[in-house]
Short mmCIF file of C-alpha atoms in Angstrom, two decimals:
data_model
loop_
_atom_site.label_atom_id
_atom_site.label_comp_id
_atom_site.label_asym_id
_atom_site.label_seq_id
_atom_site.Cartn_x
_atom_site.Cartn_y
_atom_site.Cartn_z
CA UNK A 1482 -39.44 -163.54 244.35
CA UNK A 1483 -35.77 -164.75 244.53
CA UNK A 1484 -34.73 -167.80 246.85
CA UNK A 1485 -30.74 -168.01 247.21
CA UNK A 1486 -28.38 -169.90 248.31
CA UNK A 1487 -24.74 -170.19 249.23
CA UNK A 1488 -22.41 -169.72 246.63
CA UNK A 1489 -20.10 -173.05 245.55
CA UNK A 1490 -16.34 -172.77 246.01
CA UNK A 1491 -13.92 -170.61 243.85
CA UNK A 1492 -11.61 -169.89 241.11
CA UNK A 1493 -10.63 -173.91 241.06
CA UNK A 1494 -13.55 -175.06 242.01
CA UNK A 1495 -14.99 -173.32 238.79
CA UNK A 1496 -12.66 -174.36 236.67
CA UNK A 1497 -13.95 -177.87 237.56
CA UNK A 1498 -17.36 -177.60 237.48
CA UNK A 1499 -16.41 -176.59 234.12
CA UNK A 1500 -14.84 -179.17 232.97
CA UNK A 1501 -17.89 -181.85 234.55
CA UNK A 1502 -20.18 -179.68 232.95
CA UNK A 1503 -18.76 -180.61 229.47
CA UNK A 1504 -18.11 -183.93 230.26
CA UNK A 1505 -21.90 -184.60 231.63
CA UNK A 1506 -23.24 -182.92 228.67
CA UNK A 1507 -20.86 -185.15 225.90
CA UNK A 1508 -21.99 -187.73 227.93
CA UNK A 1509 -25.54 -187.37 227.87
CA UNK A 1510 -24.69 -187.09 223.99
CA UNK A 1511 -22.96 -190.84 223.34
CA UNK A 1512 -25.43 -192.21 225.54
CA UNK A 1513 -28.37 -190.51 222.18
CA UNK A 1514 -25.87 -192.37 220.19
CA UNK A 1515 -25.91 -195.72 221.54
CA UNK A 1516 -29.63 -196.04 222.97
CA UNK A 1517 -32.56 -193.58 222.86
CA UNK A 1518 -34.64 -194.76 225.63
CA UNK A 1519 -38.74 -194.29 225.79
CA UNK A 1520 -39.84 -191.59 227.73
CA UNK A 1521 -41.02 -192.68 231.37
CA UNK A 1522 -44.47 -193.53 232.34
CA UNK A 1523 -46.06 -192.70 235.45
CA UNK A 1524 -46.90 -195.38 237.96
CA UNK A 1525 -45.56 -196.79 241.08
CA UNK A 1526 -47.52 -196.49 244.37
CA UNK A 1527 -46.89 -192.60 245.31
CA UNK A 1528 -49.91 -189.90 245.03
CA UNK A 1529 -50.93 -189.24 241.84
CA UNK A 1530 -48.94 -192.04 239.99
CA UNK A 1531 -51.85 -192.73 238.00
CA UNK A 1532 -50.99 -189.96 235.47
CA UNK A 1533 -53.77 -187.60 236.95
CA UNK A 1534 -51.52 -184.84 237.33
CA UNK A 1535 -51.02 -182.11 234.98
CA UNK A 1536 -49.20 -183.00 231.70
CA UNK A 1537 -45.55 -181.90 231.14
CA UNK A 1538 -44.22 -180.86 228.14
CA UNK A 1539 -40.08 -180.98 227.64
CA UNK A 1540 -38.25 -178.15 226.10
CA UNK A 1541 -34.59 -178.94 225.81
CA UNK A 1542 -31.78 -177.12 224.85
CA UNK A 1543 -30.23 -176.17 221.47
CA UNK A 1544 -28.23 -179.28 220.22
CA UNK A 1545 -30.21 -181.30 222.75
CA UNK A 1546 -32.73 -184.31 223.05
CA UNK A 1547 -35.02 -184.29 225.66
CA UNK A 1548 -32.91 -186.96 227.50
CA UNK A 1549 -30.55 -184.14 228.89
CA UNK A 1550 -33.99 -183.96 230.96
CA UNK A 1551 -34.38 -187.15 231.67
CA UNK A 1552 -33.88 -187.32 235.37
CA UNK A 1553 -36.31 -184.66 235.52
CA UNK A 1554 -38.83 -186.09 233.78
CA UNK A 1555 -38.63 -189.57 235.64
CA UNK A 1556 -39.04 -187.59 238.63
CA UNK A 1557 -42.22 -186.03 237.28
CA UNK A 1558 -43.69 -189.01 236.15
CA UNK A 1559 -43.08 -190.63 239.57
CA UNK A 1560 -45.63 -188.13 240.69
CA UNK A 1561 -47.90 -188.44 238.64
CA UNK A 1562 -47.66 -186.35 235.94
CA UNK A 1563 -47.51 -187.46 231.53
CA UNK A 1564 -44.41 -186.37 230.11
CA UNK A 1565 -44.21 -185.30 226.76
CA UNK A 1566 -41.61 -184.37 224.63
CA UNK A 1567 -42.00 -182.54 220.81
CA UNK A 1568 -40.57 -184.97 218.31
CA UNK A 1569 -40.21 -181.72 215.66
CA UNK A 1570 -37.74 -179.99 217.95
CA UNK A 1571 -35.51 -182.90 216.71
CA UNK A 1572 -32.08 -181.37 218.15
CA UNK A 1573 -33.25 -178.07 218.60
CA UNK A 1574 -30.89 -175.82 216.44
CA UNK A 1575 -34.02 -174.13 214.75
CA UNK A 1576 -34.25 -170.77 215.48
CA UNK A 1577 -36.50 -169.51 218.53
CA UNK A 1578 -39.55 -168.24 216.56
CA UNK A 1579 -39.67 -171.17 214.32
CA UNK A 1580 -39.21 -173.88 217.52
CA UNK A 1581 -41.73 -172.02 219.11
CA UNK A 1582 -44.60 -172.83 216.14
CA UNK A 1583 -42.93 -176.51 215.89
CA UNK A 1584 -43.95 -176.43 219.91
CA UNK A 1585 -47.41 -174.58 219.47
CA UNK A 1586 -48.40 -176.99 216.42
CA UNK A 1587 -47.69 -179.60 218.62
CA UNK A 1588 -49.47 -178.68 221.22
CA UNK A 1589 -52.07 -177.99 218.86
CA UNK A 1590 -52.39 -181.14 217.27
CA UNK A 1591 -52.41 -183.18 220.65
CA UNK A 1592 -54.68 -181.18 221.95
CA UNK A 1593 -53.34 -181.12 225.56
CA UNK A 1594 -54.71 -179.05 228.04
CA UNK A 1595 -53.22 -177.76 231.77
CA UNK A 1596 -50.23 -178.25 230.40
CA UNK A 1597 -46.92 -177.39 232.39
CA UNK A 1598 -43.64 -176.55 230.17
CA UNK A 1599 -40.42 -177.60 231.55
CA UNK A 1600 -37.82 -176.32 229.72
CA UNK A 1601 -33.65 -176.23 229.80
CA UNK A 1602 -31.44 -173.30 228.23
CA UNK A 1603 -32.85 -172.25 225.17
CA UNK A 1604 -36.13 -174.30 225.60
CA UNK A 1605 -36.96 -171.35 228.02
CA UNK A 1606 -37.03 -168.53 225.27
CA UNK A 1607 -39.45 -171.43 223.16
CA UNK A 1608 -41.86 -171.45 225.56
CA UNK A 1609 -41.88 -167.50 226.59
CA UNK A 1610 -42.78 -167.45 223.23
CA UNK A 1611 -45.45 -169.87 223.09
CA UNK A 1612 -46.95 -168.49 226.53
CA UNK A 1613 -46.62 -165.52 224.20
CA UNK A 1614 -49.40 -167.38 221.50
CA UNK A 1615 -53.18 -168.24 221.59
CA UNK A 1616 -51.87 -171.61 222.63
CA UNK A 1617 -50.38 -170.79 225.94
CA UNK A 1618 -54.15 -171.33 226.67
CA UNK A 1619 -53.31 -174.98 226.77
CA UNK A 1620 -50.29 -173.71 228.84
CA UNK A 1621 -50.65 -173.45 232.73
CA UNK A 1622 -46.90 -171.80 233.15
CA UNK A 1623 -43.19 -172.85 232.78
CA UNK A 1624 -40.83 -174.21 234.86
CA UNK A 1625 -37.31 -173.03 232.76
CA UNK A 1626 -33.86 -173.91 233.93
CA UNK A 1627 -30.84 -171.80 232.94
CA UNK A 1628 -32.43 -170.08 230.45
CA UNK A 1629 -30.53 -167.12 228.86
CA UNK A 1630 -33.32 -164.34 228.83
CA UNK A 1631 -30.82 -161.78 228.34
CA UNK A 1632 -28.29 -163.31 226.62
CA UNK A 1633 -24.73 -164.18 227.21
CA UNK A 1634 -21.80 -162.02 226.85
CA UNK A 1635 -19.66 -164.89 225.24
CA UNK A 1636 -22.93 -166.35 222.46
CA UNK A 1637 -20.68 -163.26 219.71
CA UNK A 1638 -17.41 -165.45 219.64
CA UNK A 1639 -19.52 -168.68 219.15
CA UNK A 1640 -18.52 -170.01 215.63
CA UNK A 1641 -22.23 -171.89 214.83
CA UNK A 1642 -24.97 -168.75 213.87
CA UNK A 1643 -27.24 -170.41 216.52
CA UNK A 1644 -25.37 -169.78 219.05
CA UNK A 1645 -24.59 -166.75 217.63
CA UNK A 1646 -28.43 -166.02 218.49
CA UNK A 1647 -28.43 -165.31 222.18
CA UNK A 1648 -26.18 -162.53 221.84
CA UNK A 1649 -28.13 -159.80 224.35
CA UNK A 1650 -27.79 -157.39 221.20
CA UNK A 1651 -30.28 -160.06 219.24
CA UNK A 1652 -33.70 -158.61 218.08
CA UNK A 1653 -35.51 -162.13 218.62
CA UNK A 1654 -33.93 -161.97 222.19
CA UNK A 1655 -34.48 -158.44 223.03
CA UNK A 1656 -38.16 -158.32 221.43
CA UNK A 1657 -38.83 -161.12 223.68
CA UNK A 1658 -37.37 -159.69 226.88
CA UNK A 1659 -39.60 -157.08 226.69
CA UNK A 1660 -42.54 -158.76 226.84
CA UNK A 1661 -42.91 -159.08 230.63
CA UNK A 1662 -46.57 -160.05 230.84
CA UNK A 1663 -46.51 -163.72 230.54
CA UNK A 1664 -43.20 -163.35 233.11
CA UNK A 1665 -45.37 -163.89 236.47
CA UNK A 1666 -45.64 -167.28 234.71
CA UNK A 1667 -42.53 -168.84 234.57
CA UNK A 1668 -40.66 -169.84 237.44
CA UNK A 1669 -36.83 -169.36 236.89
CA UNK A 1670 -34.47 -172.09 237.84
CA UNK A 1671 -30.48 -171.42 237.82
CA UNK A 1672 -27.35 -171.79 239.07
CA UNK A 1673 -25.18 -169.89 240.72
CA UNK A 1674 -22.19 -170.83 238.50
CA UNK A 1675 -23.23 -171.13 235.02
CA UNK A 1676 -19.84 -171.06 232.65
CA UNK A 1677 -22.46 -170.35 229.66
CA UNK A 1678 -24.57 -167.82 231.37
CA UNK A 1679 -22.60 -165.52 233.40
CA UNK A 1680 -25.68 -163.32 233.43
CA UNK A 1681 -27.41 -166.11 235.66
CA UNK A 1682 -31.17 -167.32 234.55
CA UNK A 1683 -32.94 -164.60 236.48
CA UNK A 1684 -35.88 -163.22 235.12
CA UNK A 1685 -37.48 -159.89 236.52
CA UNK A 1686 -40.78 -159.95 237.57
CA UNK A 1687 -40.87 -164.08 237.71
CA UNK A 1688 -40.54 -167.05 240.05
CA UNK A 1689 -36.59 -166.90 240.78
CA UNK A 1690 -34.96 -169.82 242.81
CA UNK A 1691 -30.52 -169.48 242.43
CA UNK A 1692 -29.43 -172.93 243.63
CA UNK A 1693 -25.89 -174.02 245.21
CA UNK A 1694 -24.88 -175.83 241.87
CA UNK A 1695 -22.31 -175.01 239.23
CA UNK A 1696 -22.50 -175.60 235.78
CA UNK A 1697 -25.35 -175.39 232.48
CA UNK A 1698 -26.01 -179.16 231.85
CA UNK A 1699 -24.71 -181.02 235.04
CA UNK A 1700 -27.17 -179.50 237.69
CA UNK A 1701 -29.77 -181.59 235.51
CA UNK A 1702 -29.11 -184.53 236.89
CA UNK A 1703 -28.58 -183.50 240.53
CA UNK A 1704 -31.02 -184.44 243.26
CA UNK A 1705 -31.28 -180.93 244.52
CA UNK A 1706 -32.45 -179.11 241.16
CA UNK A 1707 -34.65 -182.07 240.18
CA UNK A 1708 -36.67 -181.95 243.58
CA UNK A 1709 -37.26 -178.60 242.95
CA UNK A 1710 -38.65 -178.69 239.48
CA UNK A 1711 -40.56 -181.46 240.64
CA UNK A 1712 -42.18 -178.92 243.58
CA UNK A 1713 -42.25 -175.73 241.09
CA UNK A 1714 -44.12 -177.83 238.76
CA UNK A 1715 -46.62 -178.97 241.31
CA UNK A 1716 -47.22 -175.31 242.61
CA UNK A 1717 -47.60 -173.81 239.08
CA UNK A 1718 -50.60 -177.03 238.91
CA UNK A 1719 -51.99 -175.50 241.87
CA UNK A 1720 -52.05 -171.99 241.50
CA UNK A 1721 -52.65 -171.66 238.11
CA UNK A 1722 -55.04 -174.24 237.99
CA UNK A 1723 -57.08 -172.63 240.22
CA UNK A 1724 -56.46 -169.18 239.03
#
């Protein structure tokens, strides 16, 4: 299932959600630097706030802290629902398979159960992979934003190996695109611009919802895509749940 959207502006107008892109993204980067805030609790007087809701587990980028999903996850524990994040992933430049165990150890040791993954960029291919594992039995499904499951065409003139990773001609990448079981799991969230994923964050045979935004880190802080994580993840506590 796909739900689209119109597309945002242009040529120019590209060029400048390109530019806002990297300049939310370095920002969300000082702000590590100068203050690493707690992770937000649930309460307040909306359904749910009492942290009864399924638990959420953050999987950020590579080179990120789980504060580039931190509008998200204040969102999510408005309604209701523990948000976690995996201290091991530090800034995420491990590579996928090895994140992936730092993720399932952690889920592991914690012991959390009905668990929802919510994951940005590169935190999508960690938790295929860990739906992929005995512990995706702790795992109800994944909400994943921009997420290159095939790849992007420009990761092969990226200077740092890790980025060098989500070439689509990787073996870690292309072993895990072809496992399409755990796919009816995951509900993809993207833009319709992405400068870093021209390829867009679809996923065959998932969840696929292409919003009006532009850019890879920006559209995490934008009312629009945070409302609808908030939703997907409430639907994948439902369904699954039940299922």
């Amino acid at each position: 299932m796909t739900e689209r959207r119109r597309s945002p502006g242009g040529t120019l107008a590209r060029l400048g959600a390109w530019a806002a892109d990297y300049a939310w993204a370095t920002d969300r980067q000082l702000r590590h630097l100068v203050r690493r805030p707690a992770l937000p609790t649930t309460g307040g007087s909306d359904g749910g706030s009492d942290g009864s809701r399924a638990p959420v587990v953050l999987l950020p980028g590579i080179y990120e802290t789980w504060e580039f999903l931190g509008a998200v996850a204040t969102a999510l524990a408005r309604a209701g629902h523990p948000v976690h994040a995996v201290p091991g992933l530090k800034h995420n430049a491990r590579p996928v398979p090895e994140a992936a165990d730092v993720v399932i150890e952690h889920l592991e040791r914690t012991a959390l159960s009905g668990a929802v993954l919510v994951a940005h960029s590169k935190g999508g291919l960690i938790g295929k992979r860990v739906l992929l594992s005995p512990a995706s039995e702790q795992v109800l499904g994944m909400v994943a934003i921009a997420t290159p499951f095939t790849g992007s065409r420009w990761a092969r003139y990226m200077f740092s190996r890790a980025l060098r990773s989500f070439d689509p001609r990787d073996p870690v990448l292309l072993a895990l695109a072809g496992e399409m079981l755990v796919n009816e799991r995951i509900t993809a969230v993207f833009p319709r611009f992405d400068p870093h994923i021209p390829e867009t964050g679809r996923l065959e045979g998932a969840r696929n919802i292409e919003l009006p935004l532009s850019g890879h880190f920006r559209p995490l802080g934008h009312p629009l895509l945070v409302d609808t994580v908030v939703r997907e993840v409430a639907r994948v506590e439902t369904e699954h749940a039940v299922g």
